[in-house]
Coordinates of C-alpha atoms and ligand atoms in Angstrom, one line a residue:
Chain A
X1114 CA 40.2 20.7 5.8
X1115 CA 39.1 19.3 2.2
X1116 CA 36.3 20.8 0.9
X1117 CA 35.5 18.9 -1.5
X1118 CA 34.6 15.6 0.7
X1119 CA 34.1 17.3 3.8
X1120 CA 33.9 15.0 6.5
X1121 CA 29.7 12.9 7.0
X1122 CA 29.2 14.9 10.9
X1123 CA 29.3 18.5 8.9
X1124 CA 28.2 17.6 5.9
X1125 CA 24.0 18.8 4.5
X1126 CA 21.7 15.5 4.3
X1127 CA 20.0 17.0 2.1
X1128 CA 21.1 20.5 0.5
X1129 CA 19.3 22.8 -1.4
X1130 CA 20.6 25.6 -3.2
X1131 CA 18.4 28.1 -5.6
X1132 CA 16.0 26.1 -6.5
X1133 CA 12.2 27.2 -8.6
X1134 CA 9.7 25.0 -9.9
X1135 CA 7.6 26.8 -12.0
X1136 CA 4.0 25.8 -13.7
X1137 CA 3.5 26.8 -16.8
X1138 CA 3.6 29.8 -16.8
X1139 CA 3.0 30.1 -13.4
X1140 CA 5.9 30.0 -10.1
X1141 CA 5.5 28.2 -8.1
X1142 CA 8.8 27.9 -6.2
X1143 CA 10.4 30.4 -5.8
X1144 CA 15.6 30.5 -5.0
X1145 CA 14.6 28.3 -2.8
X1146 CA 18.0 27.3 0.1
X1147 CA 17.7 25.1 2.4
X1148 CA 20.4 22.5 4.4
X1149 CA 18.6 19.7 6.1
X1150 CA 21.4 17.6 8.7
X1151 CA 21.4 14.7 9.1
X1152 CA 19.1 13.1 11.9
X1153 CA 17.8 16.6 11.8
X1154 CA 13.3 16.9 11.7
X1155 CA 13.1 20.2 9.8
X1156 CA 9.3 21.5 9.4
X1157 CA 7.7 22.7 6.5
X1158 CA 4.3 25.0 7.0
X1159 CA 2.1 27.8 5.5
X1160 CA -0.6 29.0 4.2
X1161 CA -2.9 26.6 1.5
X1162 CA -0.7 27.4 -2.2
X1163 CA 2.3 28.6 -0.8
X1164 CA 4.0 25.5 -2.3
X1165 CA 5.6 22.8 0.9
X1166 CA 4.0 19.6 -1.5
X1167 CA 6.0 21.3 -4.3
X1168 CA 9.3 21.6 -2.2
X1169 CA 8.4 18.2 -0.2
X1170 CA 8.1 16.0 -4.1
X1171 CA 10.7 18.7 -5.8
X1172 CA 13.3 16.6 -3.5
X1173 CA 12.7 13.3 -4.8
X1174 CA 11.6 14.7 -7.5
X1175 CA 8.6 13.6 -7.9
X1176 CA 8.6 16.9 -9.4
X1177 CA 11.2 17.8 -11.6
X1178 CA 12.5 21.4 -10.8
X1179 CA 13.7 24.1 -13.1
X1180 CA 16.8 25.4 -12.2
X1181 CA 18.5 25.3 -9.0
X1182 CA 20.2 22.1 -6.7
X1183 CA 18.8 19.8 -4.6
X1184 CA 21.1 17.0 -3.1
X1185 CA 21.3 14.5 -1.2
X1186 CA 24.5 13.5 0.5
X1187 CA 26.2 15.7 -2.8
X1188 CA 24.8 13.6 -5.6
X1189 CA 22.6 15.6 -7.7
X1190 CA 19.4 14.2 -7.7
X1191 CA 17.1 13.8 -11.5
X1192 CA 19.1 15.9 -13.5
X1193 CA 22.7 14.9 -14.2
X1194 CA 25.7 16.8 -12.8
X1195 CA 27.2 19.4 -14.9
X1196 CA 26.1 22.9 -16.4
X1197 CA 25.3 21.4 -19.8
X1198 CA 22.1 23.7 -20.9
X1199 CA 19.1 22.6 -20.8
X1200 CA 19.9 20.3 -18.0
X1201 CA 18.9 16.4 -19.0
X1202 CA 17.3 13.8 -16.7
X1203 CA 19.5 10.6 -14.9
X1204 CA 18.6 7.1 -16.4
X1205 CA 15.8 5.7 -14.8
X1206 CA 17.2 3.0 -13.5
X1207 CA 19.7 6.1 -11.6
X1208 CA 16.4 8.1 -10.5
X1209 CA 15.4 4.4 -9.3
X1210 CA 18.9 4.0 -6.8
X1211 CA 18.0 7.6 -5.7
X1212 CA 14.8 7.5 -4.8
X1213 CA 15.5 4.4 -2.5
X1214 CA 17.2 6.4 0.0
X1215 CA 14.2 8.8 0.1
X1216 CA 11.7 8.0 1.8
X1217 CA 8.0 9.1 0.7
X1218 CA 4.2 9.7 3.4
X1219 CA 1.5 11.5 1.6
X1220 CA -1.9 12.9 2.7
X1221 CA -3.6 10.3 0.9
X1222 CA -1.4 7.1 2.2
X1223 CA -2.0 5.5 -1.1
X1224 CA -1.7 1.8 0.0
X1225 CA -1.7 -0.5 -2.2
X1226 CA -5.6 -1.7 -2.0
X1227 CA -5.5 -5.4 -3.6
X1228 CA -1.6 -6.0 -1.8
X1229 CA -2.6 -6.7 2.4
X1230 CA -0.1 -5.1 4.7
X1231 CA 2.7 -6.8 4.9
X1232 CA 2.7 -7.1 1.0
X1233 CA 1.9 -3.9 0.5
X1234 CA 5.5 -3.2 3.2
X1235 CA 7.1 -6.6 0.9
X1236 CA 7.1 -5.8 -2.3
X1237 CA 10.1 -3.4 -2.9
X1238 CA 12.6 -5.5 -0.7
X1239 CA 11.5 -7.6 -3.9
X1240 CA 11.4 -6.2 -6.6
X1241 CA 13.9 -3.3 -5.3
X1242 CA 15.8 -4.4 -2.5
X1243 CA 16.4 -8.3 -4.3
X1244 CA 16.1 -9.9 -0.3
X1245 CA 14.0 -13.6 -0.8
X1246 CA 10.5 -13.9 0.1
X1247 CA 11.1 -15.1 3.9
X1248 CA 13.3 -12.1 4.1
X1249 CA 11.6 -9.1 2.4
X1250 CA 8.3 -10.9 4.9
X1251 CA 10.5 -10.4 8.5
X1252 CA 12.3 -7.2 7.5
X1253 CA 9.0 -6.2 6.2
X1254 CA 6.8 -7.6 9.5
X1255 CA 10.0 -5.8 11.7
X1256 CA 9.3 -2.4 10.2
X1257 CA 5.2 -3.2 11.3
X1258 CA 6.5 -4.1 14.0
X1259 CA 7.6 -0.5 14.7
X1260 CA 4.8 1.1 13.8
X1261 CA 3.0 -1.5 16.3
X1262 CA 1.1 -2.6 13.4
X1263 CA 2.4 -6.9 14.0
X1264 CA -0.4 -8.4 14.9
X1265 CA -2.7 -6.2 11.5
X1266 CA -0.3 -7.1 9.3
X1267 CA -2.1 -9.4 6.7
X1268 CA -4.8 -6.4 6.4
X1269 CA -6.1 -5.6 3.5
X1270 CA -5.8 -1.4 3.6
X1271 CA -9.5 -1.5 3.3
X1272 CA -9.9 -3.4 6.6
X1273 CA -7.3 -0.4 8.8
X1274 CA -8.6 2.5 10.2
X1275 CA -6.7 5.6 9.0
X1276 CA -4.8 5.9 11.0
X1277 CA -3.1 2.6 10.3
X1278 CA -3.0 3.0 6.5
X1279 CA -1.0 5.7 7.1
X1280 CA 1.9 4.0 10.2
X1281 CA 1.2 0.9 7.5
X1282 CA 2.9 3.5 4.4
X1283 CA 5.4 5.0 7.0
X1284 CA 6.2 1.2 7.4
X1285 CA 6.6 0.8 3.1
X1286 CA 8.9 3.9 3.4
X1287 CA 10.8 3.0 6.0
X1288 CA 12.0 -1.0 4.9
X1289 CA 14.3 0.2 1.8
X1290 CA 16.4 1.2 5.2
X1291 CA 15.8 4.9 3.6
X1292 CA 18.5 8.1 4.6
X1293 CA 15.6 10.1 5.0
X1294 CA 11.7 11.0 4.9
X1295 CA 9.7 12.9 3.5
X1296 CA 5.9 14.0 4.6
X1297 CA 3.1 15.5 2.7
X1298 CA 0.3 16.4 6.0
X1299 CA 0.3 12.8 7.3
X1300 CA -2.1 13.2 9.3
X1301 CA -4.5 16.2 7.4
X1302 CA -7.1 13.2 6.2
X1303 CA -7.6 11.5 10.1
X1304 CA -9.9 12.1 12.5
X1305 CA -9.2 13.6 14.7
X1306 CA -8.8 11.2 17.6
X1307 CA -6.4 9.3 14.9
X1308 CA -4.2 12.0 14.3
X1309 CA -2.0 11.1 18.0
X1310 CA -0.8 7.6 16.8
X1311 CA 0.9 8.9 13.7
X1312 CA 2.9 11.2 15.3
X1313 CA 3.5 8.7 18.4
X1314 CA 5.3 7.2 15.4
X1315 CA 6.7 9.9 14.1
X1316 CA 8.4 11.3 17.1
X1317 CA 9.9 7.9 18.3
X1318 CA 11.3 7.9 14.4
X1319 CA 12.3 11.3 15.0
X1320 CA 14.1 9.8 18.6
X1321 CA 16.0 7.8 16.7
X1322 CA 17.1 9.6 14.8
X1323 CA 16.0 9.6 11.4
X1324 CA 16.3 12.3 9.2
X1325 CA 12.5 14.3 8.2
X1326 CA 11.4 17.2 6.3
X1327 CA 7.5 17.1 7.2
X1328 CA 4.9 19.5 5.7
X1329 CA 2.7 19.8 8.3
X1330 CA -0.2 21.7 10.1
X1331 CA 0.2 19.9 13.1
X1332 CA 2.0 23.5 15.4
X1333 CA 1.8 21.7 18.4
X1334 CA 3.9 18.2 16.4
X1335 CA 6.4 21.6 14.7
X1336 CA 6.4 23.0 17.7
X1337 CA 8.1 20.4 20.5
X1338 CA 9.6 18.0 18.1
X1339 CA 10.8 19.8 14.9
X1340 CA 14.7 21.4 15.4
X1341 CA 14.1 23.6 12.7
X1342 CA 10.9 25.6 11.3
X1343 CA 10.0 26.9 7.5
X1344 CA 7.7 28.9 6.8
X1345 CA 6.9 28.9 3.4
X1346 CA 4.8 32.2 1.6
X1347 CA 4.1 32.0 -2.3
X1348 CA 6.2 29.7 -2.7
X1349 CA 8.9 31.8 -1.0
X1350 CA 11.2 30.5 1.9
X1351 CA 10.6 33.1 4.3
X1352 CA 11.7 32.2 7.7
X1353 CA 14.0 29.0 8.8
X1354 CA 14.3 28.9 12.2
X1355 CA 14.7 27.2 15.8
X1356 CA 10.7 27.2 16.5
X1357 CA 11.0 29.6 19.3
X1358 CA 11.9 32.0 17.1
X1359 CA 8.1 31.0 15.7
X1360 CA 5.9 30.1 17.9
X1361 CA 7.8 30.9 21.5
X1362 CA 7.4 35.0 20.1
X1363 CA 5.8 37.5 18.2
X1364 CA 7.7 35.8 15.0
X1365 CA 9.2 39.3 12.9
X1366 CA 7.6 38.9 9.9
X1367 CA 4.8 39.9 9.4
X1368 CA 3.6 36.5 7.0
X1369 CA 4.4 34.5 9.4
X1370 CA 2.8 37.2 12.4
X1371 CA -0.6 36.8 10.7
X1372 CA 0.0 33.0 9.6
X1373 CA -0.1 32.3 13.7
X1374 CA -2.7 34.2 14.4
X1375 CA -5.4 32.9 12.2
X1376 CA -4.0 29.2 14.2
X1377 CA -4.4 30.6 17.7
X1378 CA -8.3 31.9 16.9
X1379 CA -8.2 29.0 15.5
X1380 CA -7.9 27.9 19.1
X1381 CA -4.6 25.0 17.3
X1382 CA -1.7 26.4 18.7
Chain B
X339 CA -38.1 -28.6 -41.3
X340 CA -36.5 -30.5 -44.2
X341 CA -33.4 -32.1 -41.7
X342 CA -31.8 -34.2 -44.3
X343 CA -30.4 -30.3 -45.7
X344 CA -28.6 -30.7 -41.9
X345 CA -27.2 -33.9 -42.4
X346 CA -26.5 -33.3 -46.1
X347 CA -24.9 -29.2 -45.1
X348 CA -23.8 -29.5 -41.5
X349 CA -20.1 -30.3 -41.6
X350 CA -20.1 -27.9 -44.3
X351 CA -21.4 -25.6 -41.4
X352 CA -19.4 -26.9 -38.5
X353 CA -16.2 -26.0 -40.2
X354 CA -18.1 -22.5 -41.3
X355 CA -18.2 -22.4 -37.2
X356 CA -14.6 -23.8 -37.0
X357 CA -13.4 -20.9 -39.2
X358 CA -14.9 -18.1 -36.9
X359 CA -14.1 -19.9 -34.2
X360 CA -10.5 -19.9 -35.2
X361 CA -10.4 -14.9 -36.5
X362 CA -12.1 -14.4 -33.9
X363 CA -10.0 -15.4 -30.4
X364 CA -7.0 -15.5 -32.8
X365 CA -8.0 -11.9 -33.5
X366 CA -9.4 -10.8 -30.6
X367 CA -6.4 -12.3 -28.7
X368 CA -3.9 -11.0 -31.3
X369 CA -5.9 -7.1 -31.1
X370 CA -6.2 -7.7 -27.3
X371 CA -1.9 -8.0 -27.0
X372 CA -1.6 -5.2 -30.5
X373 CA -3.7 -3.2 -28.3
X374 CA -1.6 -3.0 -24.5
X375 CA 0.7 -3.0 -26.5
X376 CA -0.4 0.5 -27.3
X377 CA -1.7 1.3 -24.9
X378 CA 1.4 0.8 -23.0
X379 CA 3.5 2.7 -25.6
X380 CA 1.8 5.6 -25.1
X381 CA 1.9 5.3 -21.8
X382 CA 5.7 5.9 -21.8
X383 CA 6.7 7.6 -25.2
X384 CA 7.2 11.1 -25.9
X385 CA 5.5 13.2 -26.8
X386 CA 6.2 12.8 -31.1
X387 CA 5.8 8.4 -30.9
X388 CA 1.8 9.8 -29.1
X389 CA 1.1 11.7 -32.4
X390 CA 1.9 8.5 -34.5
X391 CA -0.3 6.7 -32.1
X392 CA -3.5 8.6 -32.1
X393 CA -3.4 9.2 -35.7
X394 CA -3.4 4.8 -36.3
X395 CA -5.9 5.0 -33.7
X396 CA -8.5 7.8 -35.7
X397 CA -7.0 6.3 -38.8
X398 CA -8.3 2.9 -37.5
X399 CA -11.6 3.8 -36.0
X400 CA -12.7 6.4 -38.3
X401 CA -13.1 3.7 -41.6
X402 CA -15.4 0.3 -41.9
X403 CA -14.2 -2.9 -41.5
X404 CA -15.0 -3.7 -44.0
X405 CA -12.7 -1.3 -46.1
X406 CA -9.7 -2.0 -43.9
X407 CA -10.1 -6.3 -44.8
X408 CA -10.5 -4.9 -48.5
X409 CA -7.5 -2.7 -48.7
X410 CA -5.1 -5.8 -46.8
X411 CA -6.8 -8.9 -48.8
X412 CA -6.4 -6.5 -52.0
X413 CA -4.0 -4.4 -52.1
X414 CA -1.2 -6.4 -49.3
X415 CA -0.6 -8.3 -53.6
X416 CA 1.0 -4.0 -54.7
X417 CA 3.1 -3.9 -51.3
X418 CA 4.1 -7.8 -52.0
X419 CA 2.1 -9.3 -48.7
X420 CA 0.4 -12.5 -50.0
X421 CA -2.4 -12.9 -47.8
X422 CA -4.5 -15.9 -47.8
X423 CA -8.5 -15.1 -46.9
X424 CA -8.7 -16.6 -43.3
X425 CA -5.3 -15.3 -42.8
X426 CA -5.5 -11.7 -44.3
X427 CA -9.7 -11.7 -41.7
X428 CA -7.3 -12.8 -39.3
X429 CA -4.6 -9.7 -39.7
X430 CA -7.2 -7.0 -40.5
X431 CA -9.3 -8.5 -37.4
X432 CA -6.3 -8.5 -35.2
X433 CA -5.6 -4.6 -36.1
X434 CA -9.2 -3.6 -36.4
X435 CA -9.6 -4.3 -32.2
X436 CA -6.5 -3.4 -31.9
X437 CA -7.4 0.4 -31.8
X438 CA -10.7 -0.6 -29.3
X439 CA -8.4 -2.8 -27.3
X440 CA -5.4 -0.5 -26.1
X441 CA -8.5 2.3 -25.1
X442 CA -9.9 -0.4 -22.5
X443 CA -6.8 -0.4 -21.0
X444 CA -5.9 3.5 -21.5
X445 CA -9.0 3.8 -20.0
X446 CA -7.3 1.5 -17.2
X447 CA -4.2 2.5 -16.6
X448 CA -5.9 5.9 -15.6
X449 CA -8.6 3.8 -12.9
X450 CA -5.9 3.3 -10.6
X451 CA -4.9 6.4 -8.2
X452 CA -1.8 8.6 -9.7
X453 CA -0.4 8.6 -5.6
X454 CA -0.3 4.7 -6.2
X455 CA 1.7 5.1 -8.5
X456 CA 4.1 7.6 -7.1
X457 CA 3.9 5.8 -3.9
X458 CA 5.5 3.2 -6.0
X459 CA 7.9 4.4 -7.6
X460 CA 9.2 6.8 -4.0
X461 CA 9.8 3.1 -3.2
X462 CA 11.8 2.9 -6.7
X463 CA 9.5 0.4 -8.4
X464 CA 10.7 -0.1 -12.0
X465 CA 7.5 0.9 -13.9
X466 CA 7.9 -2.7 -15.1
X467 CA 6.4 -4.1 -12.3
X468 CA 4.9 -0.3 -11.1
X469 CA 2.4 -2.6 -14.1
X470 CA 2.6 -5.7 -12.9
X471 CA 1.7 -5.3 -10.1
X472 CA 0.2 -2.3 -9.1
X473 CA -2.1 -1.3 -11.8
X474 CA -2.3 -4.4 -13.9
X475 CA -4.1 -6.1 -10.7
X476 CA -6.3 -3.6 -10.0
X477 CA -7.6 -2.5 -14.0
X478 CA -8.9 -6.3 -14.7
X479 CA -11.9 -4.8 -12.0
X480 CA -12.9 -2.0 -14.6
X481 CA -12.2 -3.2 -18.0
X482 CA -13.6 -7.2 -17.4
X483 CA -16.8 -5.9 -18.7
X484 CA -15.8 -3.6 -21.5
X485 CA -13.7 -6.2 -22.7
X486 CA -16.3 -9.2 -22.4
X487 CA -18.4 -6.6 -24.6
X488 CA -15.8 -5.3 -26.6
X489 CA -14.5 -9.5 -27.5
X490 CA -18.9 -9.8 -27.8
X491 CA -19.4 -7.0 -31.1
X492 CA -15.5 -8.9 -32.3
X493 CA -18.2 -12.5 -32.2
X494 CA -20.2 -11.2 -34.9
X495 CA -18.0 -8.4 -37.3
X496 CA -16.8 -11.7 -37.8
X497 CA -19.3 -11.8 -40.6
X498 CA -17.3 -9.4 -42.4
X499 CA -14.7 -12.0 -43.4
X500 CA -16.8 -13.8 -46.1
X501 CA -16.8 -11.3 -48.8
X502 CA -13.1 -11.9 -48.7
X503 CA -13.7 -15.4 -48.7
X504 CA -13.0 -16.3 -45.7
X505 CA -15.0 -20.0 -46.0
X506 CA -16.8 -19.2 -42.4
X507 CA -19.5 -19.8 -40.5
X508 CA -21.7 -17.0 -43.3
X509 CA -20.0 -17.6 -46.1
X510 CA -20.7 -21.3 -45.3
X511 CA -24.1 -20.4 -44.9
X512 CA -25.4 -18.3 -47.6
X513 CA -23.9 -21.2 -49.7
X514 CA -26.1 -23.5 -48.5
X515 CA -29.1 -21.3 -49.1
X516 CA -27.8 -20.2 -52.5
X517 CA -27.2 -24.8 -53.5
X518 CA -31.0 -25.4 -51.8
X519 CA -32.8 -22.3 -52.0
X520 CA -33.9 -22.3 -48.5
X521 CA -32.9 -19.5 -46.2
X522 CA -35.1 -19.6 -43.1
X523 CA -33.4 -22.4 -41.5
X524 CA -29.5 -21.6 -42.5
X525 CA -30.4 -18.3 -40.9
X526 CA -31.9 -19.6 -38.1
X527 CA -29.1 -21.5 -37.4
X528 CA -27.0 -19.0 -38.0
X529 CA -27.8 -17.4 -34.7
X530 CA -27.9 -19.8 -33.6
X531 CA -24.2 -20.8 -33.3
X532 CA -23.5 -16.6 -32.5
X533 CA -25.7 -16.6 -30.5
X534 CA -23.6 -19.6 -28.4
X535 CA -20.5 -17.4 -28.1
X536 CA -22.4 -14.2 -26.7
X537 CA -23.1 -16.6 -24.7
X538 CA -20.5 -18.3 -23.6
X539 CA -18.0 -14.7 -23.9
X540 CA -20.8 -13.6 -21.4
X541 CA -20.4 -16.2 -19.0
X542 CA -16.7 -16.4 -18.7
X543 CA -16.9 -12.6 -18.2
X544 CA -19.0 -12.7 -15.9
X545 CA -17.0 -15.8 -14.5
X546 CA -13.9 -13.3 -14.5
X547 CA -15.6 -10.3 -13.3
X548 CA -16.3 -12.4 -10.2
X549 CA -12.9 -14.2 -9.2
X550 CA -11.3 -10.4 -10.6
X551 CA -14.1 -7.7 -7.5
X552 CA -12.7 -10.9 -4.8
X553 CA -11.0 -9.3 -2.9
X554 CA -12.9 -6.2 -2.9
X555 CA -15.8 -7.8 -1.0
X556 CA -14.0 -9.1 1.4
X557 CA -15.3 -7.2 5.2
Ligands
ATP1210 N1 0.9 20.0 -11.4 C1 0.6 21.0 -10.5 N2 0.0 21.9 -12.1 C2 -0.1 23.6 -12.3 N3 -0.3 23.6 -10.7 C3 0.7 23.5 -9.6 C4 1.0 22.1 -10.3 N4 0.8 21.7 -8.3 C5 1.1 22.6 -7.5 N5 0.0 24.6 -8.8 C6 -0.1 25.2 -8.2 O1 1.5 25.7 -6.6 C7 1.1 26.3 -6.1 C8 2.2 25.5 -4.6 O2 1.8 23.5 -4.6 P1 1.2 23.2 -3.2 O3 0.0 22.0 -3.5 O4 2.7 22.7 -3.2 O5 0.9 23.7 -1.9 P2 0.6 23.7 -1.0 O6 1.6 24.2 -0.2 O7 1.2 22.3 -0.3 O8 -1.0 24.0 0.0 P3 -1.7 22.8 0.4 O9 -1.1 23.2 1.7 O10 -3.0 23.6 -0.1 O11 -1.5 21.4 0.7 C9 -0.5 26.2 -6.4 O12 -0.9 27.3 -6.5 C10 -1.0 24.7 -6.8 O13 -1.7 25.3 -7.5
MG1211 MG1 0.0 20.4 0.2

């Protein structure tokens, strides 16, 4: 097989190589190497401040990583290809094109409150994908149907529950037909009784073969839906293993053990 | 009160009022646009450009309007910029107002939560689109009141234009007072005119505010 263009089936969709990121003097991520395969669900877990959000935000260049590489289908994200130092950012238009293929869902939903649910989803379809108004509305409606919210299309975010808002945010992302979806604690801002509806939608997406990277404190979701679980601590990727290896038996790494211990004590797992 | 005085000077006063309104409105709109451009430039620029903008803002805010007007009107010709009094008045008004408008816009930008802008970037919206579709519609709510306020303040600053012989309201009123040796009546009328501008502006501002906050009231 040609090593330069490996077949789609074996090539990792996202490939992170020796990636590091510092904020001033503080090293938030150190030497992260991680592959995410097509249709794989990878959950990121770890203590607060361990760098989970930062890692996720480096994947779509919301944070510019300092060294190393992040590639989506072989294309370097954010930085211009080549070895020249210091690296130069890609053009704004290029970054927008790259980001179109990476959907993101935030803890705080981040819907645009002055637009209806439908308008929230249709906005980028019109402005970025260049669809006509009607086509965009149809596509937006299809995305809302996927998250079981077709009946709330005309609501403004203020008139939706947290769970519904988060599902609109998911619809907004999937309407762009991204290659991968990033979730940053998508259920952490929700009342407990609303967590289920969002997780259900995410499980359906996973079952349909969506590639997903999910930062979560929902250990149940990580245990049952993830193909692999990554444990971060102090900016380092400590463990990357199938959930059975992490939740099923006593983990080898003491940091993972003590982290899960605190969860068990709170009866979360 | 001598009413025939007003019959005689009425046309002059009205013309002065017209000039005041002209300088005020063109100056305000111009300052608003320049201020918006400055705020956008600041938002999207690299650091050296920001320093230049900071310097400009400090310079304009740190000097009295009258001095700026003098410099432009009397100093302009040395730089080949020969202006009529009205032109100088309007131009200096635009320059004088721009940093204040820019500051209002900058606070408006900041009023939109960062996460909303990140979400827009994530779906690939361009910065210009984000400004037009996400930031502008939402920042209208917090900026309408300060904008109205500042435009009202500007309406009264027009009086300073009389020092470079712009034939505006105060200039005409002073002329009338000097020629007729009456003082109370002309200045009462003057106040009435300014008051009119203030009332109309704050009424308009209120209407705009009601409009832009409509979507927040939806239940
Ligand atoms: N913009 C920033 N400037 C400076 N420091 C930052 C910034 N963003 C994150 N950090 C720091 O980097 C570290 C990792 O932050 P990050 O948000 O990635 O953690 P996390 O694992 O997502 O935590 P949590 O579970 O609380 O969300 C933290 O110590 C944080 O204070
Ligand atoms: Mg986080």
